[in-house]
Coordinates of C-alpha atoms and ligand atoms in Angstrom, one line a residue:
M1 CA 13.0 -1.0 9.6
K2 CA 9.7 -0.5 11.2
K3 CA 7.9 2.8 11.1
I4 CA 8.3 4.8 14.3
T5 CA 4.5 4.7 15.0
D6 CA 4.6 0.9 14.7
L7 CA 7.6 0.7 17.1
L8 CA 5.8 3.0 19.6
T9 CA 2.6 1.1 19.2
E10 CA 4.4 -2.1 20.3
T11 CA 5.7 -0.4 23.4
V12 CA 2.4 1.2 24.3
S13 CA 0.4 -2.0 23.5
A14 CA 2.6 -3.9 26.0
A15 CA 1.9 -1.2 28.6
F16 CA -1.9 -1.6 28.1
Q17 CA -1.5 -5.3 28.4
S18 CA 0.6 -5.1 31.6
A19 CA -2.0 -2.8 33.1
G20 CA -4.6 -5.5 32.4
Y21 CA -6.1 -4.1 29.2
D22 CA -6.4 -5.3 25.6
A23 CA -3.1 -4.7 23.8
A24 CA -5.0 -3.6 20.7
L25 CA -5.8 -0.4 22.4
G26 CA -2.2 0.7 22.3
S27 CA -2.2 2.2 18.8
V28 CA 0.0 5.2 18.5
S29 CA -0.3 8.0 16.0
V30 CA 1.5 11.3 15.3
S31 CA 0.3 14.0 17.6
N32 CA -2.5 16.3 16.6
R33 CA -1.0 18.8 19.0
P34 CA 2.7 19.1 18.3
D35 CA 2.8 21.9 20.8
L36 CA 2.0 19.4 23.5
C37 CA 3.7 16.2 22.5
D38 CA 5.2 14.2 19.6
F39 CA 2.8 11.2 19.6
Q40 CA -0.4 10.3 21.1
C41 CA -2.5 7.2 21.9
N42 CA -6.3 7.4 22.2
G43 CA -6.8 3.8 23.3
A44 CA -7.9 4.7 26.9
L45 CA -11.0 6.5 25.4
A46 CA -12.0 3.3 23.5
G47 CA -11.1 1.2 26.6
A48 CA -13.4 3.2 28.8
K49 CA -16.5 1.7 27.1
L50 CA -15.0 -1.8 27.1
Y51 CA -14.0 -1.8 30.7
K52 CA -16.6 0.6 32.1
K53 CA -14.0 2.7 33.7
S54 CA -13.1 6.4 33.3
P55 CA -10.7 7.0 30.4
M56 CA -8.5 9.2 32.5
A57 CA -8.1 6.4 35.0
I58 CA -7.0 3.9 32.3
A59 CA -4.7 6.5 30.7
E60 CA -3.0 7.2 34.1
E61 CA -2.5 3.5 34.7
V62 CA -0.9 3.0 31.3
C63 CA 1.3 6.1 31.8
K64 CA 2.6 4.6 35.0
S65 CA 4.0 1.6 33.3
L66 CA 5.4 3.8 30.5
E67 CA 7.1 6.2 32.8
G68 CA 10.9 5.9 33.0
M69 CA 11.1 4.1 29.8
D70 CA 14.1 5.1 27.7
E71 CA 11.9 6.0 24.7
F72 CA 10.2 8.9 26.3
K73 CA 11.2 12.2 27.8
T74 CA 7.6 12.7 29.0
V75 CA 4.5 10.6 29.2
S76 CA 1.3 12.2 30.4
A77 CA -2.4 11.6 30.6
A78 CA -4.5 14.5 29.3
A79 CA -8.2 15.0 29.7
P80 CA -10.4 13.3 28.7
G81 CA -8.1 10.4 28.4
F82 CA -5.3 11.0 25.8
I83 CA -1.9 9.6 26.4
N84 CA 0.7 12.2 25.3
L85 CA 4.1 11.0 24.4
T86 CA 7.3 13.0 23.8
L87 CA 10.4 11.2 22.7
S88 CA 13.6 11.3 24.7
D89 CA 16.7 12.7 23.1
S90 CA 18.6 9.5 23.5
F91 CA 15.9 7.5 21.7
T92 CA 15.7 10.1 19.0
V93 CA 19.4 10.0 18.4
R94 CA 19.3 6.2 18.3
A95 CA 16.4 6.2 15.8
L96 CA 18.1 8.7 13.6
S97 CA 21.3 6.7 13.6
E98 CA 19.4 3.5 12.7
M99 CA 17.7 5.4 9.9
S100 CA 20.9 6.7 8.6
G101 CA 22.5 3.3 8.5
D102 CA 19.5 1.7 6.8
E103 CA 19.8 1.5 3.0
F104 CA 16.0 2.3 2.7
L105 CA 16.3 5.3 5.1
G106 CA 13.8 3.7 7.5
V107 CA 11.1 3.1 4.9
P108 CA 9.5 -0.3 5.8
Q109 CA 9.8 -2.9 3.1
C110 CA 6.2 -3.9 3.4
G111 CA 5.8 -4.6 -0.3
K112 CA 8.5 -7.3 -0.4
G113 CA 7.3 -10.3 -2.3
S114 CA 4.2 -8.6 -3.8
S115 CA 3.6 -7.2 -7.3
I116 CA 1.6 -4.2 -8.3
V117 CA 0.8 -3.2 -11.9
I118 CA 0.3 0.5 -12.3
D119 CA -1.6 1.6 -15.4
Y120 CA -0.8 5.3 -16.1
G121 CA 0.1 7.7 -18.8
G122 CA -2.8 6.5 -21.1
P123 CA -1.6 8.2 -24.3
N124 CA -3.3 7.5 -27.6
V125 CA -1.9 6.6 -31.0
A126 CA -2.3 9.4 -33.5
K127 CA -3.1 12.0 -30.9
P128 CA -0.5 14.3 -29.4
L129 CA -0.1 14.3 -25.6
H130 CA -1.9 17.4 -24.3
I131 CA -1.9 18.9 -20.8
G132 CA -4.7 16.5 -19.8
H133 CA -2.0 13.7 -19.9
L134 CA 0.3 15.4 -17.5
R135 CA -1.3 14.4 -14.3
S136 CA -1.6 10.7 -15.1
A137 CA 2.0 10.6 -16.1
I138 CA 3.5 12.3 -13.1
I139 CA 1.2 11.1 -10.4
G140 CA 1.5 7.5 -11.8
E141 CA 5.3 7.7 -12.0
S142 CA 5.4 8.9 -8.4
I143 CA 3.1 6.1 -7.2
K144 CA 5.2 3.5 -9.0
R145 CA 8.5 4.9 -7.5
T146 CA 6.8 5.0 -4.0
A147 CA 5.7 1.4 -4.4
R148 CA 9.3 0.5 -5.3
A149 CA 10.6 2.4 -2.3
L150 CA 8.3 0.1 -0.2
G151 CA 9.8 -3.0 -1.8
Y152 CA 7.0 -3.8 -4.2
N153 CA 7.8 -5.3 -7.5
A154 CA 6.0 -2.4 -9.3
V155 CA 5.3 -2.7 -13.0
G156 CA 4.3 0.5 -14.9
D157 CA 2.3 -0.1 -18.1
V158 CA 1.5 2.8 -20.4
H159 CA -1.6 1.1 -21.9
F160 CA -1.6 2.9 -25.2
G161 CA -5.0 3.7 -26.7
D162 CA -4.5 2.0 -30.1
W163 CA -7.3 -0.4 -30.9
G164 CA -10.7 1.3 -30.7
T165 CA -13.0 3.6 -32.5
P166 CA -10.5 6.5 -32.9
Y167 CA -8.3 4.4 -35.1
G168 CA -11.1 3.5 -37.4
L169 CA -11.8 7.2 -37.8
T170 CA -8.1 8.1 -38.3
I171 CA -7.5 5.4 -40.9
A172 CA -10.7 6.1 -42.8
E173 CA -9.6 9.8 -43.1
Y174 CA -6.2 8.7 -44.3
K175 CA -8.0 6.8 -47.0
V176 CA -10.0 9.9 -48.0
R177 CA -6.8 12.0 -48.2
H178 CA -4.5 9.4 -49.8
P179 CA -6.7 7.0 -51.8
D180 CA -3.8 6.0 -53.9
W181 CA -1.7 4.6 -51.1
P182 CA -1.2 0.8 -51.7
C183 CA -2.4 -0.1 -48.2
F184 CA -5.9 0.7 -49.3
K185 CA -5.8 -1.6 -52.3
D186 CA -7.5 -5.0 -52.0
D187 CA -4.3 -6.7 -53.4
F188 CA -2.0 -5.1 -50.8
D189 CA 1.0 -7.3 -50.3
P190 CA 3.0 -6.4 -47.1
A191 CA 6.0 -8.2 -48.5
K192 CA 6.4 -5.8 -51.4
D193 CA 4.1 -2.8 -51.1
V194 CA 5.5 0.2 -49.3
I195 CA 3.4 2.7 -47.3
P196 CA 4.7 6.2 -47.6
D197 CA 6.2 7.8 -44.5
I198 CA 3.8 9.3 -42.0
D199 CA 3.9 13.0 -41.6
E200 CA 3.6 13.7 -37.8
K201 CA 1.9 17.0 -38.3
E202 CA -0.7 15.6 -40.6
M203 CA -1.2 12.6 -38.3
N204 CA -1.9 14.8 -35.3
E205 CA -4.4 16.8 -37.2
I206 CA -6.3 13.9 -38.7
Y207 CA -8.1 12.5 -35.7
P208 CA -9.9 15.6 -34.4
Y209 CA -10.8 16.4 -37.9
A210 CA -12.2 12.9 -38.6
S211 CA -14.0 12.8 -35.3
A212 CA -15.8 16.1 -36.0
K213 CA -16.6 15.0 -39.5
S214 CA -18.1 11.7 -38.4
K215 CA -20.7 13.6 -36.5
D216 CA -22.5 14.9 -39.6
D217 CA -21.3 12.6 -42.3
P218 CA -23.1 9.2 -41.8
E219 CA -21.3 7.7 -44.8
F220 CA -17.9 8.5 -43.4
K221 CA -19.0 7.2 -40.0
A222 CA -20.1 3.9 -41.5
E223 CA -16.8 3.6 -43.4
S224 CA -14.8 4.3 -40.2
R225 CA -16.8 1.7 -38.3
Q226 CA -16.0 -0.9 -40.9
T227 CA -12.3 0.2 -40.7
V228 CA -12.2 -0.6 -37.0
V229 CA -13.6 -4.1 -37.7
D230 CA -11.0 -4.5 -40.5
L231 CA -8.2 -3.3 -38.2
Q232 CA -9.3 -5.6 -35.4
N233 CA -9.3 -8.5 -37.9
R234 CA -5.8 -7.3 -38.9
K235 CA -6.7 -6.9 -42.5
P236 CA -3.5 -6.5 -44.5
G237 CA -2.9 -2.9 -45.6
I238 CA -5.1 -1.4 -42.9
Y239 CA -3.1 -3.2 -40.2
D240 CA 0.2 -2.3 -41.8
L241 CA -0.7 1.4 -42.0
W242 CA -1.8 1.3 -38.4
K243 CA 1.6 -0.2 -37.4
K244 CA 3.3 2.7 -39.1
I245 CA 1.2 5.3 -37.4
K246 CA 1.7 3.6 -34.1
D247 CA 5.5 3.6 -34.5
V248 CA 5.5 7.4 -35.1
S249 CA 3.2 8.0 -32.2
V250 CA 5.2 5.8 -29.8
E251 CA 8.4 7.6 -30.7
S252 CA 6.8 11.0 -30.2
V253 CA 5.2 10.1 -26.9
K254 CA 8.5 8.5 -25.6
R255 CA 10.3 11.7 -26.4
I256 CA 7.9 13.8 -24.2
Y257 CA 7.8 11.3 -21.3
E258 CA 11.6 11.3 -21.3
K259 CA 11.5 15.1 -20.7
L260 CA 9.2 14.4 -17.7
S261 CA 11.5 11.6 -16.5
V262 CA 8.5 9.3 -16.8
D263 CA 9.3 5.7 -17.9
F264 CA 7.4 2.5 -18.3
D265 CA 8.3 -1.1 -18.0
L266 CA 5.6 -2.1 -20.5
W267 CA 4.8 -0.2 -23.6
Y268 CA 1.7 -2.3 -24.2
G269 CA -1.4 -1.0 -25.9
E270 CA -5.0 -2.0 -26.0
S271 CA -4.1 -4.1 -29.1
D272 CA -1.9 -6.3 -27.0
S273 CA -4.9 -7.4 -25.0
D274 CA -6.5 -8.6 -28.2
K275 CA -5.2 -12.2 -27.8
Y276 CA -7.2 -12.5 -24.6
T277 CA -10.5 -11.3 -26.0
E278 CA -11.6 -14.8 -27.0
E279 CA -10.9 -16.1 -23.6
L280 CA -12.7 -13.2 -22.0
V281 CA -15.8 -13.8 -24.1
K282 CA -15.8 -17.5 -23.4
L283 CA -15.4 -16.9 -19.7
L284 CA -18.3 -14.4 -19.6
T285 CA -20.4 -16.8 -21.7
D286 CA -19.6 -19.9 -19.6
K287 CA -20.6 -18.0 -16.5
G288 CA -23.8 -17.0 -18.0
L289 CA -23.0 -13.3 -17.6
L290 CA -22.9 -12.2 -21.2
Y291 CA -26.2 -11.4 -22.9
E292 CA -27.5 -9.6 -26.0
S293 CA -28.9 -6.1 -25.6
E294 CA -29.8 -4.0 -28.6
G295 CA -27.5 -6.1 -30.7
A296 CA -24.5 -5.6 -28.4
M297 CA -23.1 -8.1 -25.9
V298 CA -23.2 -6.8 -22.4
V299 CA -22.8 -7.8 -18.7
D300 CA -24.9 -6.4 -15.9
V301 CA -22.8 -4.8 -13.2
A302 CA -25.4 -2.8 -11.2
E303 CA -25.4 -3.6 -7.5
E304 CA -28.1 -3.1 -4.9
G305 CA -27.6 0.2 -3.1
D306 CA -25.9 2.0 -6.0
K307 CA -26.4 5.7 -5.6
I308 CA -26.0 6.4 -9.3
S309 CA -27.2 4.2 -12.1
V310 CA -24.4 1.8 -13.3
P311 CA -25.3 0.7 -16.8
P312 CA -24.4 -2.8 -18.1
I313 CA -20.8 -2.9 -19.5
I314 CA -20.5 -3.4 -23.3
V315 CA -18.1 -6.1 -24.2
K316 CA -18.8 -6.4 -27.9
K317 CA -20.5 -3.9 -30.2
S318 CA -23.2 -5.1 -32.6
D319 CA -20.7 -5.3 -35.4
G320 CA -18.6 -7.7 -33.3
S321 CA -15.9 -5.1 -32.6
S322 CA -14.2 -4.7 -29.2
I323 CA -14.2 -1.4 -27.3
Y324 CA -12.5 0.4 -24.5
A325 CA -14.0 -1.8 -21.8
T326 CA -13.2 -5.0 -23.7
F327 CA -9.6 -4.0 -23.8
D328 CA -9.5 -3.2 -20.1
L329 CA -11.0 -6.6 -19.2
A330 CA -8.8 -8.5 -21.5
T331 CA -5.8 -6.6 -20.2
I332 CA -6.6 -7.7 -16.7
I333 CA -6.5 -11.4 -17.8
Q334 CA -3.1 -10.7 -19.4
R335 CA -1.8 -9.0 -16.2
M336 CA -3.0 -11.8 -14.0
K337 CA -1.2 -14.3 -16.2
D338 CA 2.0 -12.3 -16.5
F339 CA 2.4 -11.0 -13.0
D340 CA -0.2 -12.4 -10.7
P341 CA -0.3 -9.0 -9.0
E342 CA -1.7 -8.3 -5.6
K343 CA -2.9 -4.9 -6.9
I344 CA -3.7 -3.3 -10.2
W345 CA -4.1 0.4 -10.0
Y346 CA -5.2 2.9 -12.7
L347 CA -4.8 6.6 -13.0
T348 CA -7.0 8.7 -15.3
D349 CA -9.0 11.8 -14.9
K350 CA -12.1 11.5 -12.8
R351 CA -14.5 11.5 -15.8
Q352 CA -13.6 7.9 -16.2
N353 CA -14.7 6.9 -12.7
L354 CA -17.9 5.1 -13.9
H355 CA -16.0 3.1 -16.6
F356 CA -13.7 1.7 -13.9
V357 CA -16.5 0.8 -11.6
Q358 CA -18.0 -1.2 -14.4
V359 CA -14.7 -2.9 -15.4
F360 CA -13.8 -3.8 -11.8
R361 CA -17.2 -5.2 -11.0
C362 CA -17.2 -7.2 -14.2
A363 CA -13.7 -8.6 -13.5
K364 CA -14.7 -9.7 -10.0
K365 CA -18.0 -11.1 -11.1
A366 CA -16.4 -13.1 -13.8
G367 CA -13.6 -14.3 -11.5
I368 CA -10.9 -12.8 -13.7
V369 CA -9.4 -11.7 -10.4
D370 CA -10.2 -13.1 -7.1
E371 CA -11.8 -11.3 -4.2
T372 CA -8.4 -10.3 -2.7
T373 CA -6.9 -8.7 -5.8
E374 CA -7.1 -5.0 -5.3
L375 CA -8.4 -3.1 -8.4
R376 CA -8.3 0.5 -7.7
H377 CA -8.8 3.7 -9.8
L378 CA -7.6 7.1 -8.9
G379 CA -9.6 9.7 -10.7
F380 CA -7.9 13.0 -10.6
G381 CA -9.1 16.6 -11.1
A382 CA -8.0 19.0 -13.8
M383 CA -5.2 21.5 -14.1
T384 CA -7.0 24.8 -14.7
G385 CA -6.2 28.4 -15.7
P386 CA -6.7 31.2 -13.2
D387 CA -10.4 31.3 -14.2
G388 CA -10.9 27.7 -12.9
K389 CA -11.5 26.4 -16.4
P390 CA -9.3 23.8 -18.1
F391 CA -6.0 25.4 -19.0
K392 CA -5.8 26.6 -22.6
T393 CA -3.3 28.1 -25.0
R394 CA -3.5 31.9 -25.5
D395 CA -5.8 31.5 -28.4
G396 CA -8.1 29.2 -26.5
G397 CA -6.9 25.9 -27.9
V398 CA -5.8 22.7 -26.1
M399 CA -2.2 23.1 -25.1
T400 CA 0.1 20.2 -26.0
L401 CA 2.2 18.7 -23.2
E402 CA 5.3 19.5 -25.1
S403 CA 4.4 23.2 -25.3
L404 CA 3.7 23.3 -21.6
I405 CA 7.1 21.8 -20.8
E406 CA 8.8 24.3 -23.2
M407 CA 6.9 27.2 -21.5
V408 CA 8.0 26.1 -18.0
D409 CA 11.6 25.5 -19.1
A410 CA 11.7 28.9 -20.6
A411 CA 10.4 30.5 -17.4
A412 CA 12.9 28.6 -15.3
L413 CA 15.7 29.7 -17.6
E414 CA 14.7 33.3 -17.3
K415 CA 14.8 32.9 -13.5
L416 CA 18.4 31.5 -13.7
K417 CA 19.6 34.1 -16.1
D418 CA 21.8 35.9 -13.6
S419 CA 22.8 33.0 -11.4
E420 CA 26.5 32.5 -11.2
Y421 CA 26.3 29.3 -9.2
I422 CA 25.4 26.8 -11.9
S423 CA 28.3 24.5 -12.7
G424 CA 26.9 22.6 -15.8
S425 CA 24.6 23.6 -18.5
K426 CA 22.1 26.3 -17.6
E427 CA 19.5 24.8 -19.9
E428 CA 19.7 21.4 -18.2
T429 CA 19.5 22.9 -14.8
A430 CA 16.6 25.1 -15.8
H431 CA 14.8 22.0 -17.2
K432 CA 15.3 20.2 -13.9
I433 CA 14.1 23.1 -11.9
G434 CA 11.2 23.7 -14.2
M435 CA 10.1 20.1 -14.0
A436 CA 10.5 20.1 -10.2
A437 CA 8.3 23.2 -10.0
L438 CA 5.7 21.8 -12.3
K439 CA 5.5 18.4 -10.7
F440 CA 5.6 19.7 -7.1
G441 CA 3.0 22.4 -8.0
D442 CA 0.7 19.6 -9.3
M443 CA 1.3 16.8 -6.7
Q444 CA 1.2 18.9 -3.6
N445 CA -2.6 19.1 -4.2
Q446 CA -5.1 16.4 -3.3
P447 CA -5.2 14.4 -6.5
A448 CA -9.0 14.4 -6.8
K449 CA -9.1 18.2 -6.7
D450 CA -8.6 20.7 -9.6
Y451 CA -5.7 23.1 -9.2
I452 CA -4.6 26.3 -10.8
F453 CA -1.5 26.3 -13.0
D454 CA 0.6 29.2 -12.0
V455 CA 4.2 29.0 -13.3
D456 CA 5.4 32.1 -11.4
K457 CA 4.2 30.7 -8.1
F458 CA 5.5 27.2 -8.8
L459 CA 9.0 28.6 -9.6
S460 CA 9.2 30.8 -6.5
F461 CA 12.1 30.2 -4.2
D462 CA 9.9 30.8 -1.2
G463 CA 7.0 28.8 0.0
K464 CA 5.9 25.3 -0.7
T465 CA 7.4 24.8 -4.1
G466 CA 9.6 22.3 -5.9
T467 CA 12.1 25.2 -6.4
Y468 CA 12.4 25.8 -2.7
L469 CA 13.1 22.1 -2.1
L470 CA 15.7 21.8 -4.8
Y471 CA 17.3 24.9 -3.3
T472 CA 17.3 23.4 0.2
V473 CA 19.2 20.4 -1.2
T474 CA 21.7 22.6 -2.9
R475 CA 22.3 24.4 0.3
I476 CA 23.0 21.1 2.1
N477 CA 25.3 20.1 -0.8
S478 CA 27.2 23.2 -0.3
I479 CA 27.6 22.9 3.5
L480 CA 28.9 19.4 3.1
K481 CA 31.3 20.5 0.4
K482 CA 32.6 23.3 2.5
A483 CA 33.1 20.9 5.4
G484 CA 35.0 18.6 3.0
M485 CA 32.7 15.7 3.3
S486 CA 30.3 13.7 1.2
Y487 CA 26.9 12.3 2.0
E488 CA 28.5 8.9 2.4
S489 CA 31.4 10.0 4.6
A490 CA 29.2 12.0 7.0
P491 CA 30.0 11.4 10.8
K492 CA 27.5 10.2 13.4
I493 CA 24.6 12.1 15.1
T494 CA 25.6 12.1 18.7
G495 CA 23.0 14.3 20.4
I496 CA 20.2 16.8 20.2
Y497 CA 21.7 20.1 21.1
T498 CA 19.0 22.7 20.2
T499 CA 15.2 22.8 19.9
G500 CA 15.3 23.5 16.1
E501 CA 17.3 20.3 15.8
R502 CA 14.8 18.4 17.7
E503 CA 12.0 19.6 15.3
L504 CA 14.1 18.6 12.3
S505 CA 14.9 15.2 13.8
L506 CA 11.2 14.4 14.4
A507 CA 10.3 15.5 10.8
L508 CA 13.0 13.1 9.5
L509 CA 11.8 10.2 11.7
L510 CA 8.3 10.7 10.4
S511 CA 9.3 10.7 6.7
P512 CA 8.8 6.9 6.3
E513 CA 5.3 7.3 7.5
S514 CA 4.6 9.7 4.7
V515 CA 5.9 7.2 2.1
V516 CA 3.5 4.6 3.4
R517 CA 0.7 7.1 3.4
A518 CA 1.4 8.4 -0.1
F519 CA 1.2 4.9 -1.3
N520 CA -1.9 3.7 0.6
E521 CA -3.8 6.8 -0.2
M522 CA -2.5 7.1 -3.8
A523 CA -1.5 10.6 -2.7
P524 CA 1.9 11.9 -3.5
S525 CA 0.8 15.1 -1.7
A526 CA 1.9 13.3 1.5
L527 CA 5.4 13.2 0.2
C528 CA 5.2 16.9 -0.7
D529 CA 4.0 17.7 2.8
S530 CA 6.8 15.7 4.4
A531 CA 9.5 17.2 2.2
Y532 CA 8.3 20.7 2.9
V533 CA 8.1 20.2 6.7
I534 CA 11.7 18.8 6.6
A535 CA 12.9 21.7 4.4
T536 CA 11.4 24.4 6.6
A537 CA 12.7 22.7 9.8
F538 CA 16.1 22.5 8.2
S539 CA 16.0 26.2 7.2
K540 CA 15.3 27.1 10.8
F541 CA 18.0 24.9 12.1
Y542 CA 20.5 26.3 9.6
H543 CA 19.5 29.8 10.4
D544 CA 19.7 29.4 14.1
N545 CA 23.1 27.7 14.2
R546 CA 26.5 28.5 12.8
I547 CA 27.2 24.9 11.7
L548 CA 30.5 25.2 9.9
T549 CA 32.2 27.5 12.4
E550 CA 30.9 25.8 15.6
E551 CA 33.8 25.3 17.9
D552 CA 32.6 22.3 19.9
E553 CA 33.8 19.5 17.6
Q554 CA 31.3 17.0 18.7
K555 CA 28.4 19.3 18.1
R556 CA 29.7 20.4 14.8
S557 CA 30.1 16.9 13.5
S558 CA 26.7 15.8 14.8
W559 CA 25.2 18.8 13.0
L560 CA 26.9 17.9 9.8
A561 CA 25.6 14.4 10.1
L562 CA 22.1 15.7 10.6
C563 CA 22.6 17.9 7.5
A564 CA 23.7 14.8 5.5
L565 CA 20.8 12.7 6.7
T566 CA 18.4 15.6 5.9
G567 CA 19.8 15.8 2.4
R568 CA 19.5 12.1 1.8
V569 CA 15.9 12.0 3.1
L570 CA 15.0 15.0 0.9
K571 CA 16.6 13.5 -2.1
S572 CA 14.9 10.2 -1.7
T573 CA 11.5 11.8 -1.1
L574 CA 12.0 13.9 -4.2
E575 CA 13.0 10.7 -6.1
C576 CA 9.7 9.1 -5.1
L577 CA 8.0 12.2 -6.5
G578 CA 10.0 11.8 -9.8
I579 CA 11.8 15.0 -9.1
E580 CA 15.5 15.2 -10.0
T581 CA 17.7 17.4 -7.9
V582 CA 20.5 19.7 -9.0
E583 CA 24.0 20.1 -7.6
N584 CA 23.8 23.9 -7.2
M585 CA 21.6 26.7 -8.4
Ligands
LIG1 N1 -6.2 6.2 -23.4 C1 -7.2 6.5 -22.4 C2 -7.7 7.9 -22.6 O1 -7.0 8.7 -23.3 C3 -6.7 6.3 -21.0 C4 -6.3 4.9 -20.7 C5 -6.3 4.6 -19.2 N2 -6.0 3.3 -18.9 C6 -6.9 2.3 -19.0 N3 -6.5 1.1 -18.7 N4 -8.1 2.5 -19.4 O2 -8.7 8.2 -22.1

C-alpha cells in the first residue's frame, strides 16, 4: 500500500496540473496545525515565485479543483498560501479498511528487492557486555526489524571484536598467569594437546588488567604486540587458545542478547574479514592509495572543506598487523561479495564518528563500494545517571549489561507483586515489561542525544512509557475477549461516529509514515512517538465511549473493529521496536 501522504500528493499534484501548474508542487505533508486540518500542501508558496503570481491566488485555484472530491471533508486556502486539507469520513473509513486488510498494515514495501546489512551490537571477545553495549543492540535490532517491515532483505551482523590489539593483551596475560599451559609451548600440537577450560570470571577480568598493565610495562606491551602478530598469523597454540576464549565469549554474549530479544543473522567477527585483507591491500596498492608513513601503511582520506582534521587511515601497523580500520574495510569487501547490499549501516556510540568517516571515505575512494552504495553510521549518545555522567554501579564501577537487565527485571517484578491479572509466570511477564520499559525509555529519545536512566519513570503506567503501551495492548486484548472475538475475526469499520474516533483513525493512518521515517532517519523514536499518539488517542476513545454496552449494533461492531486495528498496529509498531507484548498485566 502507498503511504497516505503519497496518495494525497498524487491527488493534489493532479489538481496543480489541471490548474496549469507544475505537478511537482503538489507535495502533501502531515499538518503542522492539527487544530486546523489533517494535511497541508505548501506548493502554492513555491509556485508563487515560479509563476510570478500571489501564492493565495494559486492556492485558491488549486482548492477549486479539489473541492467536492470524495477524499476531503474540507479544502481551504489559508494565508499566505497554504492549502489545508481535512479528510472526509468516507475516505477515512475506506483507508482504514484497506489498511486492516493489508498484511503489512499499510506499511509500503519500498525495500522489496534491496538488501541492507546492519552492523550492530559490537561486542568484544573476552570482555563482558556492559551498559555501553545496550544502545547499539536495541537500536540496531529496531532498525533491522523496521527495514524488514518495509520489505528489505535485512541482514544483521554482530561484528564481534576478536582480532585486534586487545586479544594480544589478553593472551599475553594468560601466558603470564598460566605459563605451563601447552598452548604456549613451541611444540604445541592441536591434535593431541588440550587447553584447560576457560574460567569466565578470570577471562572477564584479564583484559582490563592487561590493558592497564601495558601502559607502564614496556616489556609486557612488546610481548602482547608480538602475540597479536602471532594470532593474526594463526600460530598454533595461540590461535587455539583464542578459539577457546572466543567460544566462551560468544556463548555468554548470546545469552544476554537473548534476554534482550536481540538476534543476529551473522555472528561474524573481525577475524572473519581476515581472508579479504590481502585483496584489500592489493586493491589499495594498485590504485596507488597506500603509502608508508612512520612505518605504517596508510591512505589519505582528508577532503577539501573538512571542518575537523581527518587523519590518514591506518591499514597496516609497522609490524604488519591489521587493526580496527583494516577489519572494517575488509568486512565491506566481504559484505559486497556476499550480499551486494544497497546500504551498509553501522551503529556505535558517537565517539567512533571519525573512524567511520575515515573508513567510508577510504572504501569509496578505493572503489570497494560504488558511489551509490550507502555507507552510514549512527553515532548515539550515552545512557547516563541522574548527574548526566555515564551510568555507574553503586560503587562507581562500570555496570554489566546483565546486571542492568536483572535490576530492571527486579523492579518490574516488584511492581507486579500484587497484580491478580497475570495468567502465566509473573517472572516472565515482569521480564517482558521490564525490557519494554528499558527499550522504550531508551529509544523514545533522539539517538544522538544522551538520556537519563530512570527505572521508576520507565516503569510508570502513565505517560510516555513502554509500560503504558503494553498496558494499552492488554486493555484491547481484554475488550476483544469480552466481546468474544479475536484480532483476526474482528468485524469491519463502517463509519466515524465520534470525534475521538476520528483522532484515533488519523493516528492509525499515519503509522506507516512513522515506519518509513524511523528507517530513513535511523530513529526508532519516530515509532515511539507514533505508538504513544495512538495509545493516548485510544485511551480517550475508550474513555469517551461505552464500547461493549453500546446498543447500536453497527456502531458497536465498528468500534470493536477499530479496537482490533489499533491493537494490531500497536503490536506491529512495538514489534519493530523489538518490544514483546503481554496478554494481560
Ligand atoms: N567492537 C567495537 C567496540 O567495542 C564496535 C564494533 C562496531 N562495528 C564496526 N564495524 N566497527 O567498540
